[in-house]
Coordinates of C-alpha atoms and ligand atoms in Angstrom, one line a residue:
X1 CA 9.9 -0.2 -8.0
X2 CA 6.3 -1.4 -8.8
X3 CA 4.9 1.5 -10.3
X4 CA 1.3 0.3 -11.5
X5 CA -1.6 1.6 -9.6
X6 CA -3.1 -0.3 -6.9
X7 CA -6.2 -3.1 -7.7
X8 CA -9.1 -3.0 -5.6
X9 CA -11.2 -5.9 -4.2
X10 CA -14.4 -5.6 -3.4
X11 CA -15.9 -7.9 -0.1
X12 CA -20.0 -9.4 -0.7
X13 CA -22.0 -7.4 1.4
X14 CA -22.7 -8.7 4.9
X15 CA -19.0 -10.4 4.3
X16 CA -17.1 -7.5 5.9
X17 CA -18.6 -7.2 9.1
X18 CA -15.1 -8.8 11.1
X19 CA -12.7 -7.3 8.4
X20 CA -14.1 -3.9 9.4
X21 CA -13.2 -4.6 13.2
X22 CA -9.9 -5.5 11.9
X23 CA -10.3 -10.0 11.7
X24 CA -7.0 -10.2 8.8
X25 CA -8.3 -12.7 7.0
X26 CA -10.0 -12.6 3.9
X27 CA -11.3 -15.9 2.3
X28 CA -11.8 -16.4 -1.5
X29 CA -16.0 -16.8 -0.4
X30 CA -15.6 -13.4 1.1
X31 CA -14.6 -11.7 -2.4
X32 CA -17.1 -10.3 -5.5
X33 CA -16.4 -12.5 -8.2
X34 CA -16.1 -10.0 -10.7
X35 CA -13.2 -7.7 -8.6
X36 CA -11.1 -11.2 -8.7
X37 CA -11.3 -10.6 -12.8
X38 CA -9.4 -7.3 -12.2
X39 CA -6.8 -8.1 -10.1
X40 CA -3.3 -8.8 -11.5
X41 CA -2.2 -12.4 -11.1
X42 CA 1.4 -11.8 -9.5
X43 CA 1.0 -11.5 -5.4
X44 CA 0.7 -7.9 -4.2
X45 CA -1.1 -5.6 -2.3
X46 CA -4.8 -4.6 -2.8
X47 CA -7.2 -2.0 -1.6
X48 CA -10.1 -3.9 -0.2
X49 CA -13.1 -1.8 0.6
X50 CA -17.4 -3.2 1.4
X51 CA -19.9 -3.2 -1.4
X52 CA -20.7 0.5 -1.3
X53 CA -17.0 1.2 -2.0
X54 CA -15.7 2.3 1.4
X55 CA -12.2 1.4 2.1
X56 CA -11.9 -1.2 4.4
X57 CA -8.3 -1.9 4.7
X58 CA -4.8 -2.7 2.3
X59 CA -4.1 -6.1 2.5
X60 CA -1.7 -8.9 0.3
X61 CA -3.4 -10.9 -2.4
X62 CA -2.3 -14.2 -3.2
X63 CA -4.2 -16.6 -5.0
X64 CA -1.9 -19.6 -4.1
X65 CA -2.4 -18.7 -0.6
X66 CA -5.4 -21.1 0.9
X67 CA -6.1 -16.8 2.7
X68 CA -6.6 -15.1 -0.4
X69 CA -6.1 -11.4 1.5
X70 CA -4.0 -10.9 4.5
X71 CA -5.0 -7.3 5.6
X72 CA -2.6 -5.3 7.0
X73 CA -3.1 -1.8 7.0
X74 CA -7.0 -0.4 8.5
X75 CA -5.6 3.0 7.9
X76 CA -6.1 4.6 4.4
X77 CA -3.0 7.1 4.7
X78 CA -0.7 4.1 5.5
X79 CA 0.5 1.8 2.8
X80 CA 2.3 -1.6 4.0
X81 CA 4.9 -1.6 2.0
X82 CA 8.4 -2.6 2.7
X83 CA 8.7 0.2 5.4
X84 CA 6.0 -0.6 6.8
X85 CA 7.6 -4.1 7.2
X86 CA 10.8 -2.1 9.1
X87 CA 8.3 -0.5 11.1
X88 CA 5.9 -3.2 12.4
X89 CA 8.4 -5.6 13.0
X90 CA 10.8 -2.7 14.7
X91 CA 7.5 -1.8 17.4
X92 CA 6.8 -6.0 17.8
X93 CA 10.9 -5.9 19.5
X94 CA 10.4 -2.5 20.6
X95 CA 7.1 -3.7 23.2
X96 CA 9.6 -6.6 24.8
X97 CA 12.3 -4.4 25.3
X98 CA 12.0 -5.4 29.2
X99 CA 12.7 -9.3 28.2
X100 CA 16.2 -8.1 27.3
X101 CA 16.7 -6.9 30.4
X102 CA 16.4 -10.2 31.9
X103 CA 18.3 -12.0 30.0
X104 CA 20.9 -13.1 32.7
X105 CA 18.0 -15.9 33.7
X106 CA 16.1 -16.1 30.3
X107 CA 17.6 -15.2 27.0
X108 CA 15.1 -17.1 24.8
X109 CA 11.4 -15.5 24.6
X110 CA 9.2 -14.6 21.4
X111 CA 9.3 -11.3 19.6
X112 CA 6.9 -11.4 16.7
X113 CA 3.6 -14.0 17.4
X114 CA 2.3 -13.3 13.9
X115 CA -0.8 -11.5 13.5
X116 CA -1.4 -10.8 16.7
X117 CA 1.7 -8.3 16.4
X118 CA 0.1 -7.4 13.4
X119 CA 2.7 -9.6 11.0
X120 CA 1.0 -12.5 9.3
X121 CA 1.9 -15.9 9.1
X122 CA 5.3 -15.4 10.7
X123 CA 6.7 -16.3 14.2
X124 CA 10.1 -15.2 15.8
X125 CA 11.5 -16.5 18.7
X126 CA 15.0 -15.5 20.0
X127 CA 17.2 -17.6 21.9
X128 CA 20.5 -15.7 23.0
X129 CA 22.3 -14.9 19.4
X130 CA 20.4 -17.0 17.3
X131 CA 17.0 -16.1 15.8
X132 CA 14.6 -18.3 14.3
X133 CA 11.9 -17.5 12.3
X134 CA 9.1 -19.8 11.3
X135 CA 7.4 -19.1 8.6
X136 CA 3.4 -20.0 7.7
X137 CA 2.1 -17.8 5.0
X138 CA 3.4 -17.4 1.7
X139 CA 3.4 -13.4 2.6
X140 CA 5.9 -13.6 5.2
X141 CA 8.1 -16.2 2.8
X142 CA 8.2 -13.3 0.3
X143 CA 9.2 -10.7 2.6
X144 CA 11.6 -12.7 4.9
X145 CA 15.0 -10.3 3.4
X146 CA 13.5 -7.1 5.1
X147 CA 12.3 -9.2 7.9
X148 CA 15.8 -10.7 8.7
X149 CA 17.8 -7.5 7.7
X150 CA 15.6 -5.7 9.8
X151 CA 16.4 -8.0 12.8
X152 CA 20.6 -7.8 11.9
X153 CA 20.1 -3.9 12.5
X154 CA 18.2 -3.7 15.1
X155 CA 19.3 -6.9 17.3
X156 CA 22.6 -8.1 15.7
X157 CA 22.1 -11.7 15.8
X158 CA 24.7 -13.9 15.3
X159 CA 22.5 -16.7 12.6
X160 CA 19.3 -16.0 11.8
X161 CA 17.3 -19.5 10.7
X162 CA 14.0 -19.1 8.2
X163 CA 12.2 -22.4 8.1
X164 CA 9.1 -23.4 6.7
X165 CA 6.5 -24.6 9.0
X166 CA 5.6 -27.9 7.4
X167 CA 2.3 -27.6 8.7
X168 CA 1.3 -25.2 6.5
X169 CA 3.8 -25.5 3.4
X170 CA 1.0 -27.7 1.5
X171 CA -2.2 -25.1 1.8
X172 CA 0.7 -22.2 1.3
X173 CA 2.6 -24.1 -1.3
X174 CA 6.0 -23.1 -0.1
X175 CA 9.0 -25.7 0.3
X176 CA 9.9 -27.3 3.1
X177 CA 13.4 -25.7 3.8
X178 CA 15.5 -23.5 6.3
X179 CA 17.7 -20.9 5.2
X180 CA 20.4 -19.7 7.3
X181 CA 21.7 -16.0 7.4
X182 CA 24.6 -14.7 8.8
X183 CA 25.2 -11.2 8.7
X184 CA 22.1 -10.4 6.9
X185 CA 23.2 -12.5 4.1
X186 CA 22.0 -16.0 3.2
X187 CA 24.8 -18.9 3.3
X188 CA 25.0 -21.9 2.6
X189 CA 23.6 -25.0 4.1
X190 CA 25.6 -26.5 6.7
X191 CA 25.9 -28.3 9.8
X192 CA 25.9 -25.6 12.9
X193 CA 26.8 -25.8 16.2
X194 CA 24.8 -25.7 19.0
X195 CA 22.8 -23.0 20.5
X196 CA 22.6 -23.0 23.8
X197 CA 20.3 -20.4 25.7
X198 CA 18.9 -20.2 29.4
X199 CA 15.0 -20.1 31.0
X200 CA 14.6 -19.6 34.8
X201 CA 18.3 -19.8 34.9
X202 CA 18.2 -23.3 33.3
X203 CA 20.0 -24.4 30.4
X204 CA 18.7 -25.4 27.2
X205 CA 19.9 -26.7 23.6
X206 CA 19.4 -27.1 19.9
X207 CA 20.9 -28.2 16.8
X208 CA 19.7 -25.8 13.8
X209 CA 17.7 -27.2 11.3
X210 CA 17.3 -30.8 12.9
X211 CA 15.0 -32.8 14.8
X212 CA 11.8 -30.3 15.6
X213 CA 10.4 -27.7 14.0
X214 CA 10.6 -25.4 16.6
X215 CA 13.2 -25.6 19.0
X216 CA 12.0 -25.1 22.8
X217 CA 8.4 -23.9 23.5
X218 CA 8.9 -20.6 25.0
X219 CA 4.9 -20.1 25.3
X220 CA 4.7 -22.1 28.7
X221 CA 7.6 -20.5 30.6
X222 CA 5.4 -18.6 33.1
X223 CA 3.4 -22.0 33.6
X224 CA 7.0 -24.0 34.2
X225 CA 7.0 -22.1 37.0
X226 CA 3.8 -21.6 38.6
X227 CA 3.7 -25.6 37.9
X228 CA 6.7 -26.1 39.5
X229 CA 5.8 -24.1 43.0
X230 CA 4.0 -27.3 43.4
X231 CA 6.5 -29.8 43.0
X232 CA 8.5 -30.2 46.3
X233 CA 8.7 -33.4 47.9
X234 CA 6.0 -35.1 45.7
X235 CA 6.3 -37.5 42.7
X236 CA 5.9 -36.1 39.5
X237 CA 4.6 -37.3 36.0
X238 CA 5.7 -34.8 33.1
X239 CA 3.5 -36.4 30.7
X240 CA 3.8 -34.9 26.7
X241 CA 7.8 -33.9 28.2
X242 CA 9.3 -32.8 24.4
X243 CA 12.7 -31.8 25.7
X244 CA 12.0 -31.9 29.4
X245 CA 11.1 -28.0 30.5
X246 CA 8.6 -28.9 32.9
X247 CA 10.8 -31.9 34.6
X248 CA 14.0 -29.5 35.2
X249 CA 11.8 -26.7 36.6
X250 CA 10.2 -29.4 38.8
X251 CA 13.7 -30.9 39.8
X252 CA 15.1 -27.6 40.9
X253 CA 11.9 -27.4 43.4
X254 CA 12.2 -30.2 45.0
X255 CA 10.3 -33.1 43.2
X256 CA 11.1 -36.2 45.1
X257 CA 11.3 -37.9 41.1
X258 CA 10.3 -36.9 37.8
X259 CA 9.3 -39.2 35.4
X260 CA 9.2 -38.0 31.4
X261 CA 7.2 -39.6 28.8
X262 CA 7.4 -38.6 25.6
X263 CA 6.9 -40.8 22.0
X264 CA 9.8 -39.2 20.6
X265 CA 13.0 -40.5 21.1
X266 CA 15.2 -37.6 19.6
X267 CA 13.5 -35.4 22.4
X268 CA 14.3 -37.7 25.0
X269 CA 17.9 -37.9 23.8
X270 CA 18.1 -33.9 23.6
X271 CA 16.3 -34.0 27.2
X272 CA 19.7 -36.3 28.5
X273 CA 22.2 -33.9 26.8
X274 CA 20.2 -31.0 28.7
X275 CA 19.9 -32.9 32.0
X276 CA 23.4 -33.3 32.0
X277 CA 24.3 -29.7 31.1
X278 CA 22.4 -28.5 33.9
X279 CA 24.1 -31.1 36.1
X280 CA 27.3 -30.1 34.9
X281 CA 27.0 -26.2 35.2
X282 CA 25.5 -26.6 38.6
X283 CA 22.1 -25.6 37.8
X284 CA 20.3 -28.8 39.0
X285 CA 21.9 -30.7 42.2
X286 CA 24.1 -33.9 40.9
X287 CA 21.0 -36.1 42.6
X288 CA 18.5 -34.4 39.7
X289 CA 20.3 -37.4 37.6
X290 CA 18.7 -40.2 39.8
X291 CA 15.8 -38.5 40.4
X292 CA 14.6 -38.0 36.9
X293 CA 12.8 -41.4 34.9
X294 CA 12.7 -41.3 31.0
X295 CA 10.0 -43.3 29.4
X296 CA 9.3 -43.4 25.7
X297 CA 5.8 -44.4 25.6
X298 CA 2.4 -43.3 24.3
X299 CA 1.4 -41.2 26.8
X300 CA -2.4 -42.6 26.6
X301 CA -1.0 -46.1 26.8
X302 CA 1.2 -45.1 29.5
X303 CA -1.6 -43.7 31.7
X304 CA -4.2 -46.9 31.2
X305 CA -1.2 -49.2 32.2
X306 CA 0.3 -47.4 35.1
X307 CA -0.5 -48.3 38.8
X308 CA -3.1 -46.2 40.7
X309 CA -1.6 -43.5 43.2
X310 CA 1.9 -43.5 41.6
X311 CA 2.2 -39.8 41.2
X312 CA 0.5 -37.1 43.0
X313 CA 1.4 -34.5 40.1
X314 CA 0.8 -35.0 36.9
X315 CA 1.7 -32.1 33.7
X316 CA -0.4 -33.1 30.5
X317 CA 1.1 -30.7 27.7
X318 CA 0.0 -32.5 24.9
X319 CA 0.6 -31.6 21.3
X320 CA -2.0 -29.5 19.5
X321 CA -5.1 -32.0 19.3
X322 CA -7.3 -29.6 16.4
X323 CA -5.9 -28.4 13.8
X324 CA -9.2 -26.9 12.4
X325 CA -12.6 -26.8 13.6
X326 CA -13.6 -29.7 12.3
X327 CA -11.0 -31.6 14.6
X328 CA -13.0 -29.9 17.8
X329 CA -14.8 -32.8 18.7
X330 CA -12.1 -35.4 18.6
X331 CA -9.7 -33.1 20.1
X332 CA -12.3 -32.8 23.2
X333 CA -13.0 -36.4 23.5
X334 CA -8.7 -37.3 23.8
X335 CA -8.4 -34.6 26.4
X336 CA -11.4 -35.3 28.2
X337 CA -9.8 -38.9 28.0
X338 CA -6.3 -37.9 29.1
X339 CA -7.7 -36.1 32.1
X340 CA -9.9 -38.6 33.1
X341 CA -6.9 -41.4 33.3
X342 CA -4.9 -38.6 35.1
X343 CA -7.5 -38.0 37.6
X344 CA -8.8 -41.7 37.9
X345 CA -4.7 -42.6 39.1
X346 CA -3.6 -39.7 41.2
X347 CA -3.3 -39.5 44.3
X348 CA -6.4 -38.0 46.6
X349 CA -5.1 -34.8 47.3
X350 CA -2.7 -35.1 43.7
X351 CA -2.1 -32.1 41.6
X352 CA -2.9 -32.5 37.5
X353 CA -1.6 -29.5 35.4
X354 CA -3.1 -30.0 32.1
X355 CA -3.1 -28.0 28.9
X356 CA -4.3 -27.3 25.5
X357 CA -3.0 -25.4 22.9
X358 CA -5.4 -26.3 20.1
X359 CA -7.0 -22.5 19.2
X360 CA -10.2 -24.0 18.3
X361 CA -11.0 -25.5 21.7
X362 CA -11.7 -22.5 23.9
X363 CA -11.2 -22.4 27.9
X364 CA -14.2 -22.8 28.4
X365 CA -14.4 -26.6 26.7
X366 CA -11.7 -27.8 28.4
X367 CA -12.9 -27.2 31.4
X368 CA -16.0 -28.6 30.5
X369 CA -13.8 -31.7 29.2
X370 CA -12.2 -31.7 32.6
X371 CA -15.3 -31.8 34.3
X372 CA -16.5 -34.8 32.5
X373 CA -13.5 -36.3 33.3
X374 CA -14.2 -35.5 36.8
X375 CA -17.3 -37.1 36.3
X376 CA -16.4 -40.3 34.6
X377 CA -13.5 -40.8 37.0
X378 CA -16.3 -40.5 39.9
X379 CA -13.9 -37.6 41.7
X380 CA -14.4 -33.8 42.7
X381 CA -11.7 -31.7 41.1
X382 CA -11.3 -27.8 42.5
X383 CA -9.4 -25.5 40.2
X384 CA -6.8 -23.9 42.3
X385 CA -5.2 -22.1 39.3
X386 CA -6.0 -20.6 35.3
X387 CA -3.1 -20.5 32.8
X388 CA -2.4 -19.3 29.2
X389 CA 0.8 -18.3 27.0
X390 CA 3.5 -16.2 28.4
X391 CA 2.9 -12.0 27.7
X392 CA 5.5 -12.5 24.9
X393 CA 2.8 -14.0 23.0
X394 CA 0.5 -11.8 23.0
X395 CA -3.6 -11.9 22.7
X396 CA -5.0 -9.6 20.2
X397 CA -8.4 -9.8 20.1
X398 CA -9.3 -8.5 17.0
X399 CA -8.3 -11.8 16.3
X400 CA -9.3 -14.3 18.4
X401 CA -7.4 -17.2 16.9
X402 CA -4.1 -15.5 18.8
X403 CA -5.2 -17.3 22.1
X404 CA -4.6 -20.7 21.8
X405 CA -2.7 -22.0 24.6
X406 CA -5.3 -22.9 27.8
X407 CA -4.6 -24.6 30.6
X408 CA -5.4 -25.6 34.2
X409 CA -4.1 -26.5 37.9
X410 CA -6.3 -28.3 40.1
X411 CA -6.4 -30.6 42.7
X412 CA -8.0 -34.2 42.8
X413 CA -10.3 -34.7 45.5
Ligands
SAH1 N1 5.8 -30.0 27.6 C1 6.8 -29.7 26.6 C2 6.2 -29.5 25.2 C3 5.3 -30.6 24.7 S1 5.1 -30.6 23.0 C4 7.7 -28.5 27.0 O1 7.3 -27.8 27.9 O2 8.7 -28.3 26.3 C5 4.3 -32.1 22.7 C6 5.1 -33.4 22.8 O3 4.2 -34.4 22.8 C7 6.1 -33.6 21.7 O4 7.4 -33.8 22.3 C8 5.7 -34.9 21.0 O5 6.8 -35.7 20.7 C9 4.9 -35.5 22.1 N2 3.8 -36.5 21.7 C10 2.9 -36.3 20.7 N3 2.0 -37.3 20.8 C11 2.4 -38.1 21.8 C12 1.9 -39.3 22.4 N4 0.7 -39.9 21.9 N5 2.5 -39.9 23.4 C13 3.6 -39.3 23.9 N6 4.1 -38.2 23.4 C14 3.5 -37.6 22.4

């Protein structure tokens, strides 16, 4: 046990106005030079208190994280250490108790959505007996033994997988890598077999540790379906498919076809194998096979060459267009672009269903992007319908940057 007292980091005055209503992240910029001098150089946690020398919160220092602090504790009497690990992550699976309870339809949901369940730089997703945690901060890399022996006890997984967002493994300076557990204790590296795990009663599956980062997106199951309540009898577009989510929810209601258009051809492969899974365990009708079109294209391209009034419902999910705020602009200009093409080619009467899921791009400018789209395409548009990430992945909004997912249903006039 770490025995030497605790270091304590000042914050510049005027610098601690969103730590103190409980923002998590504390940039180098944010810090009095001179506390950095006194702080030992091995990660660990910190006291951080304002200029006068009122405690503000404990957090984790890191130098070789690009978020010097990661606060984690607002209350004095409550130390994070490794119980308080236990404990957070034990009340993050404790509030979605009730998605167990469903699992005969949907055994694949998120229980820990990183800070905003007050754990940072980590995200876990469930899917039946396999766990997979995706790791962002180098924090949550150093504490990933009590994170996955805490999940054996509590939910007796059958694997757990750690892996590296690669995303971030540059600014964090972690590896690229997944680490697989079984039992609570690592093993070695090899090929696994598939996990296979149910949404809406529809079947879905992986291979650990191949292809995508991140298995299924378990964020837009609520939209699959409020998408989907659209779909009978008309011709769809599931534009951005990954895997196909949107296009078997649409099948089972009804779409007269389904075309799927993705760039990535081991998605559209996975997409197949799942087609046919569904076919074969009766969850889609044997005529879903026929009705279903896969593309691999360039979704922009796609849209610019394809015939006016081909579809009259079109799903734009596109990948996350800003990664920081200095990608805003761009991002707004390709979705403003996306929805334009949409628009411009559906149907009068057609249905678009479009998304973001950039943080940085609030609801507000994309539907200002939609609107100039609107514009552009010389076409009212009426927003029947306002979406965001399923309640698994929760908004907390002492830090905004937990919304991220925004998206839209309306109808082209
Ligand atoms: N709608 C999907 C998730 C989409 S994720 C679901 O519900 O599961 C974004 C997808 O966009 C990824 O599969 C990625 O391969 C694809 N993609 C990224 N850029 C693209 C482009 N320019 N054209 C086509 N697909 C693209």
């Amino acid at each position: 046990m770490d025995e030497s007292p605790m270091a304590t980091v000042r914050i510049k005055e005027g610098k601690e106005k969103q730590l103190v209503r409980h923002h998590p992240w504390v940039f180098s910029g944010a810090v009095e030079p001179s506390s950095k001098k006194t702080v030992p150089s091995r990660p660990g946690i910190v006291r951080v208190e304002d200029s006068t020398g009122s405690f503000i919160a404990y957090g984790w220092y890191d130098t070789d994280s690009h978020i010097l602090i990661r606060l984690l504790s607002w209350n004095p009497e409550t130390v994070p250490n490794t119980n308080w690990w236990v404990e957070t992550l034990s009340a993050s699976i404790q509030r979605r108790m009730h998605f167990f309870q469903t699992s005969k339809k949907t055994n694949t949901f998120r229980l820990v959505h990183g800070e905003a369940d007050f754990l940072p730089g980590i995200a876990i997703d469930i899917y039946g007996s396999t766990i997979m945690c995706m790791i962002s901060a180098r924090v949550a890399w150093d504490h990933r033994l009590v994170v996955v022996q805490t999940l054996q006890k509590l939910l007796n997984p059958l694997v757990v997988l750690v892996t590296t967002d690669p995303t971030f493994c540059g600014v964090e300076k972690l590896q690229e890598t997944t680490e697989r557990y079984v039992g609570g204790l690592l093993v070695a590296d090899r090929e696994d077999t598939e996990v296979i795990f149910r949404e809406h009663g529809l079947y879905y599956s992986f291979q650990p540790g191949t292809g995508q980062k991140s298995g299924f997106f378990c964020d837009q199951r609520d939209n699959r379906s409020r998408v989907a309540a659209y779909a009978r009898d008309r011709n769809v577009l599931d534009a951005f498919s990954y895997t196909g989510a949107f296009s078997f929810n649409m099948l089972a209601q009804g779409a007269r076809s389904v075309t799927a258009v993705d760039s990535s051809a081991p998605a559209l492969e996975r997409l197949a194998t799942q087609l046919a899974l569904n076919v074969g365990k009766g969850r889609l009708p044997a005529d879903a096979m026929d009705r279903l079109h896969v593309e691999q294209a360039d979704v922009f391209q796609y849209l610019r060459d394809m015939q006016a009034n081909s579809y009259d419902l079109i799903v734009l999910d596109p990948p996350k267009l800003a990664h920081t705020k200095a990608q805003v602009d761009g991002a707004l200009r390709a979705y403003k672009d996306l929805n334009r093409l949409a628009i411009q080619k559906s149907t009068r009467g057609g249905i678009v269903a479009t998304f973001s899921c950039s943080s940085g791009v609030t609801r507000d400018m994309l539907r200002t992007a939609i609107a100039w789209a609107a514009k552009d395409a010389r076409r009212e548009v009426q927003i029947l319908e306002t979406l965001g990430q399923s309640s698994d992945h929760p908004i907390r909004l002492s830090f905004p940057e937990s919304e991220y997912l925004k998206g839209f249903i309306f109808l082209v006039l």
